[in-house]
PDB file of C-alpha atoms in Angstrom:
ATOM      1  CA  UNK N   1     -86.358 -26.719 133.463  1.00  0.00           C
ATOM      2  CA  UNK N   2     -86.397 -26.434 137.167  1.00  0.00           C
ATOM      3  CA  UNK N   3     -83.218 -26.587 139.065  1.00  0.00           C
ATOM      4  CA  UNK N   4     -83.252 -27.054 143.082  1.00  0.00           C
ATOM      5  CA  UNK N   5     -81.274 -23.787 144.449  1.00  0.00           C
ATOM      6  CA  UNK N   6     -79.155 -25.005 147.105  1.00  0.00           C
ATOM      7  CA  UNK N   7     -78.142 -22.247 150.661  1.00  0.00           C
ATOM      8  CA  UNK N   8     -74.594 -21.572 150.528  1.00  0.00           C
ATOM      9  CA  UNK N   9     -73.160 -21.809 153.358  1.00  0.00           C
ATOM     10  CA  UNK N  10     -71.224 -18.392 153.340  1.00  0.00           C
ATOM     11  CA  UNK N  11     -68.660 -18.833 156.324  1.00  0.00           C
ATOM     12  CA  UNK N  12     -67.241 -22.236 154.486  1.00  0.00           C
ATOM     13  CA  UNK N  13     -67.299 -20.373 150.750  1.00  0.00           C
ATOM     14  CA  UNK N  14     -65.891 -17.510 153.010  1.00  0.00           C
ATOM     15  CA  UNK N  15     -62.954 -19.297 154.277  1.00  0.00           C
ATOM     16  CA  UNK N  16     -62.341 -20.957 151.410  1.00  0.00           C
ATOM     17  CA  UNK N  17     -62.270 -17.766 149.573  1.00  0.00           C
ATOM     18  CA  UNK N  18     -59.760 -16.613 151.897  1.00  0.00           C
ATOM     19  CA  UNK N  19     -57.240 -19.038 152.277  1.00  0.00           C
ATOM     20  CA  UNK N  20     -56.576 -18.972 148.780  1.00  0.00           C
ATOM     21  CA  UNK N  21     -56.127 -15.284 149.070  1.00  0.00           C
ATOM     22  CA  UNK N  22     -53.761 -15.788 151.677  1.00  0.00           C
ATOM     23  CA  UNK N  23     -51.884 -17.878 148.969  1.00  0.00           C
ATOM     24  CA  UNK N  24     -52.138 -15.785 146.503  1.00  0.00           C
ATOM     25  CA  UNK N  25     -51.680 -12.694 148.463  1.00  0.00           C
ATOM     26  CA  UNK N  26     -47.627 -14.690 149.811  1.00  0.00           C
ATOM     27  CA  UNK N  27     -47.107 -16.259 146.241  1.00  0.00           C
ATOM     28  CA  UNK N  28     -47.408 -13.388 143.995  1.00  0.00           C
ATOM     29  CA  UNK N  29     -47.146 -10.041 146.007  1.00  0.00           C
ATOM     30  CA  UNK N  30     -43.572 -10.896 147.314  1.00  0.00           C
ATOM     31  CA  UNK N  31     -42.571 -14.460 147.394  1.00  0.00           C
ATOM     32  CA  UNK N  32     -42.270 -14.840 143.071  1.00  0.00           C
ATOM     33  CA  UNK N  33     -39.949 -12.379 143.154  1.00  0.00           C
ATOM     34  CA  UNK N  34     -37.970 -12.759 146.278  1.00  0.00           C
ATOM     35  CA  UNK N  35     -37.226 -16.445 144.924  1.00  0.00           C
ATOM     36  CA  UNK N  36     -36.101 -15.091 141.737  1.00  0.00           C
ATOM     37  CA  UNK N  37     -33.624 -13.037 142.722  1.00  0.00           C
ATOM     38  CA  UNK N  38     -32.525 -15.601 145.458  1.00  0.00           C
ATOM     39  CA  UNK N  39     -31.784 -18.517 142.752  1.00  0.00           C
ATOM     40  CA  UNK N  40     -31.317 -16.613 139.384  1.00  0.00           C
ATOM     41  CA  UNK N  41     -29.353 -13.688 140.941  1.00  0.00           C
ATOM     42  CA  UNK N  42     -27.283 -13.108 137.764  1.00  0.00           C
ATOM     43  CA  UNK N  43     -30.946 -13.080 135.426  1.00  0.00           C
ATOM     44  CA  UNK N  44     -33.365 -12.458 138.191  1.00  0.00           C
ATOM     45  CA  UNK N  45     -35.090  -9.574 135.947  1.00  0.00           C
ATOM     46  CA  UNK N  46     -35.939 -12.212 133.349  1.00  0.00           C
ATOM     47  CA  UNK N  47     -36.375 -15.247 135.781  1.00  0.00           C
ATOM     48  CA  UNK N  48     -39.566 -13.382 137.440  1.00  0.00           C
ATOM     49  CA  UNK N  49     -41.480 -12.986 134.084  1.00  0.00           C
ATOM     50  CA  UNK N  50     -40.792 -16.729 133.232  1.00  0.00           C
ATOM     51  CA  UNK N  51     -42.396 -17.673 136.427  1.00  0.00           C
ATOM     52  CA  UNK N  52     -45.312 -15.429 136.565  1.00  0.00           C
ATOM     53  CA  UNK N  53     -46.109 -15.657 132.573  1.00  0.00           C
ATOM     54  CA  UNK N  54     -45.726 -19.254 132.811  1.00  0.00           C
ATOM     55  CA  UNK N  55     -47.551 -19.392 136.192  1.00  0.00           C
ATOM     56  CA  UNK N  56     -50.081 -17.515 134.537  1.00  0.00           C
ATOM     57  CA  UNK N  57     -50.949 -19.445 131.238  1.00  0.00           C
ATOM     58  CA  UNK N  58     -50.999 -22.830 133.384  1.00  0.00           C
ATOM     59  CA  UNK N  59     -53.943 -21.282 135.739  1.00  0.00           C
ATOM     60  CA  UNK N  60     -56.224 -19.754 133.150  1.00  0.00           C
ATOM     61  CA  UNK N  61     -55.590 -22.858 131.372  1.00  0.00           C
ATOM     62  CA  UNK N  62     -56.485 -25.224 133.942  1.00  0.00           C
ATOM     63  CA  UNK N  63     -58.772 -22.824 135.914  1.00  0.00           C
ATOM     64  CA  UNK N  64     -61.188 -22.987 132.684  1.00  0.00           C
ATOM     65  CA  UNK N  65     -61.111 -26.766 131.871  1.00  0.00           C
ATOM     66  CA  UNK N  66     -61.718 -27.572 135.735  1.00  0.00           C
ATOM     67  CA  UNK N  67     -65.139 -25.123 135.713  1.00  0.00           C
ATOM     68  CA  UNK N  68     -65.666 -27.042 132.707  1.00  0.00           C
ATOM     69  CA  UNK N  69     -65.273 -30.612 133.801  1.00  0.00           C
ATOM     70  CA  UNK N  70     -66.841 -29.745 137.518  1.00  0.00           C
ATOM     71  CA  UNK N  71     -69.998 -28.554 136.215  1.00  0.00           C
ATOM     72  CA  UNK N  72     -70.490 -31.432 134.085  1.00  0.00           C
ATOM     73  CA  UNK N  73     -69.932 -33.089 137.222  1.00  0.00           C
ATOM     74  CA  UNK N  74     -72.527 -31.242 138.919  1.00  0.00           C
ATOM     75  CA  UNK N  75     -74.601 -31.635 136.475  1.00  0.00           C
ATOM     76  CA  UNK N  76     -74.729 -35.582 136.776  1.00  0.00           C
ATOM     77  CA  UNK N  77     -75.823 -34.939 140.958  1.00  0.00           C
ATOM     78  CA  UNK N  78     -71.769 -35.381 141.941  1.00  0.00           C
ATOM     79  CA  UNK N  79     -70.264 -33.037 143.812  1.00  0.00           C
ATOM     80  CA  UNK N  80     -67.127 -30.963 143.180  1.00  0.00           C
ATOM     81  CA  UNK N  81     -65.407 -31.821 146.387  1.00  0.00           C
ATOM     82  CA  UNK N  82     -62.620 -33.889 144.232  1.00  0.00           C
ATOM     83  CA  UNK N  83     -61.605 -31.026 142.385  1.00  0.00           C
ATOM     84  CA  UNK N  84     -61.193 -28.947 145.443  1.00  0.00           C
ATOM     85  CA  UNK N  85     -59.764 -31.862 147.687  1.00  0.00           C
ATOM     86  CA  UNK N  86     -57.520 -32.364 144.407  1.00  0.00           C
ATOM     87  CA  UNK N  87     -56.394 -28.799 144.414  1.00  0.00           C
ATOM     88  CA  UNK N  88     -55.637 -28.328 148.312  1.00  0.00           C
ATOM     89  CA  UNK N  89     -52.990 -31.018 148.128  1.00  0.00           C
ATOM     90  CA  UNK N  90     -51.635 -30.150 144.758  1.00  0.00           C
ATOM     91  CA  UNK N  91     -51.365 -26.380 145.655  1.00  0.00           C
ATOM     92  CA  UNK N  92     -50.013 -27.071 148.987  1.00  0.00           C
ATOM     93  CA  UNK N  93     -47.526 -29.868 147.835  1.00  0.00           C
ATOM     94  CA  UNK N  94     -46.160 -27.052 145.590  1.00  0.00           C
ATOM     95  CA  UNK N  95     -46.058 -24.567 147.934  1.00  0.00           C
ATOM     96  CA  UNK N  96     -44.153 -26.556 150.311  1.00  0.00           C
ATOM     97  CA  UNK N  97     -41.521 -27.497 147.116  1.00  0.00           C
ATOM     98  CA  UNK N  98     -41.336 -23.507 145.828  1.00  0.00           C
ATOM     99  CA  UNK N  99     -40.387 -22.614 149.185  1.00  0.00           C
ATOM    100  CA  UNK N 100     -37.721 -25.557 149.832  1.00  0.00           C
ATOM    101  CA  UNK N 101     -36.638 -25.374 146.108  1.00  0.00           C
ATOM    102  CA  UNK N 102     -32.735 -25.478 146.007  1.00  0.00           C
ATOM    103  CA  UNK N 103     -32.525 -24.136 142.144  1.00  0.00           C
ATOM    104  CA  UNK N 104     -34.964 -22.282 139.935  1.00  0.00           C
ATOM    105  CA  UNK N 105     -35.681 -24.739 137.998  1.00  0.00           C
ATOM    106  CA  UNK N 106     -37.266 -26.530 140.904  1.00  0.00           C
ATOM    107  CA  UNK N 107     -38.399 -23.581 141.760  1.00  0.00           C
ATOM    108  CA  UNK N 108     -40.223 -23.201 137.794  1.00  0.00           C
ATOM    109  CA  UNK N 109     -41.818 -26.296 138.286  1.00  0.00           C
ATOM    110  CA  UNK N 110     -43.025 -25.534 141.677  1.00  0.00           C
ATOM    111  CA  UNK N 111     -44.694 -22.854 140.716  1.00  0.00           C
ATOM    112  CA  UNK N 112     -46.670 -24.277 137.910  1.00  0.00           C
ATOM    113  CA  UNK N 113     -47.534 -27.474 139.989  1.00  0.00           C
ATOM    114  CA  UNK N 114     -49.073 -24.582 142.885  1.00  0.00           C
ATOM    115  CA  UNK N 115     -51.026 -23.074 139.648  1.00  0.00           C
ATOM    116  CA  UNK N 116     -52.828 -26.377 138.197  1.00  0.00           C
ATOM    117  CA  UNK N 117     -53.013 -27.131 142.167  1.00  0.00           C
ATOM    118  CA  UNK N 118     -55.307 -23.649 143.219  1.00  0.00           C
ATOM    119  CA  UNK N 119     -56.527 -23.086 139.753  1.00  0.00           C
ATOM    120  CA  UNK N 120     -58.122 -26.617 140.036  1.00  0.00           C
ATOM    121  CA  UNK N 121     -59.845 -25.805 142.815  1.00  0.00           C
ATOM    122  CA  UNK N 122     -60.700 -22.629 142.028  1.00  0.00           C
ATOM    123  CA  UNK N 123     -62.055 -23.094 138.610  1.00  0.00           C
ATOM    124  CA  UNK N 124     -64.716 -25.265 140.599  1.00  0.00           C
ATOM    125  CA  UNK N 125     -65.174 -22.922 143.223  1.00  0.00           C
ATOM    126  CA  UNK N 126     -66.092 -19.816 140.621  1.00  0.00           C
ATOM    127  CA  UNK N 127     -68.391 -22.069 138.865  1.00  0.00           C
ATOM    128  CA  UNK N 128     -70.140 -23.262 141.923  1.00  0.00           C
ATOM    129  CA  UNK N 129     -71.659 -19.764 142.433  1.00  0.00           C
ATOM    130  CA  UNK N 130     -74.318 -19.864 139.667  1.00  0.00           C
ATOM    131  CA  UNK N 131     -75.530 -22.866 141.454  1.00  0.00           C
ATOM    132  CA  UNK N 132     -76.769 -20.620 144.661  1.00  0.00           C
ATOM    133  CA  UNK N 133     -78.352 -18.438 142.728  1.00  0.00           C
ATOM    134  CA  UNK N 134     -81.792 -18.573 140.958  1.00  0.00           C
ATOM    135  CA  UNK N 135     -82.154 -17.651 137.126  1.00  0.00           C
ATOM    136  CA  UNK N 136     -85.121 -14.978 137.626  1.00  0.00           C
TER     137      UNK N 136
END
């Protein structure tokens, strides 16, 4: 079975790479924790875990089932520019509610929308890279 191997473009898969970095890199290397201790100040030791575990189990979750579900789309000659259109406004809708979040539990649900938001896109993204490259 012959497959056409596509060029990747790298700057795009570049910058795409590295704007969610730049997510990642705010979200979970100080922000998780800063808003912890801002809106559970009397638990914040136990509020960080929930976020992060929970954070956590909704991306591998959803990061799986989107590789999943894009390559089938692939598969069929679509393209997976949904699931990373899907996951740009998702992730930043969330971002934009963790940040303004009043209360943690806004805050909770914030965080797992910005997980199924990225990990929807990314799931996509990490599965797209077997498609630039040839089985031999």
């Amino acid at each position: 079975m012959s497959t056409q191997i596509r060029t990747p473009n790298a700057a795009r898969l570049a910058a795409y790479w590295f704007g969610i970095q730049v997510v990642w890199g705010a979200l979970l290397g100080v922000s998780l924790q800063s808003r912890a201790s801002e809106l559970a100040p009397g638990w914040a030791l136990g509020a960080y875990p929930l976020l992060a575990g929970w954070g956590a189990a909704v991306a591998a979750i959803t990061q799986i089932a989107a590789g999943v579900l894009s390559d089938r789309r692939a598969r069929g000659g679509h393209s997976r520019l949904p699931f990373y259109i899907a996951g740009a406004v998702l992730g930043s809708a969330g971002l934009v509610w963790f940040y303004a979040a009043p209360v943690f539990s806004q805050a909770f649900a914030a965080v797992l929308l910005v997980q199924f938001g990225m990990n929807l896109a990314i799931g996509p993204y990490q599965a797209a890279l077997p498609d630039y490259i040839e089985e031999e």
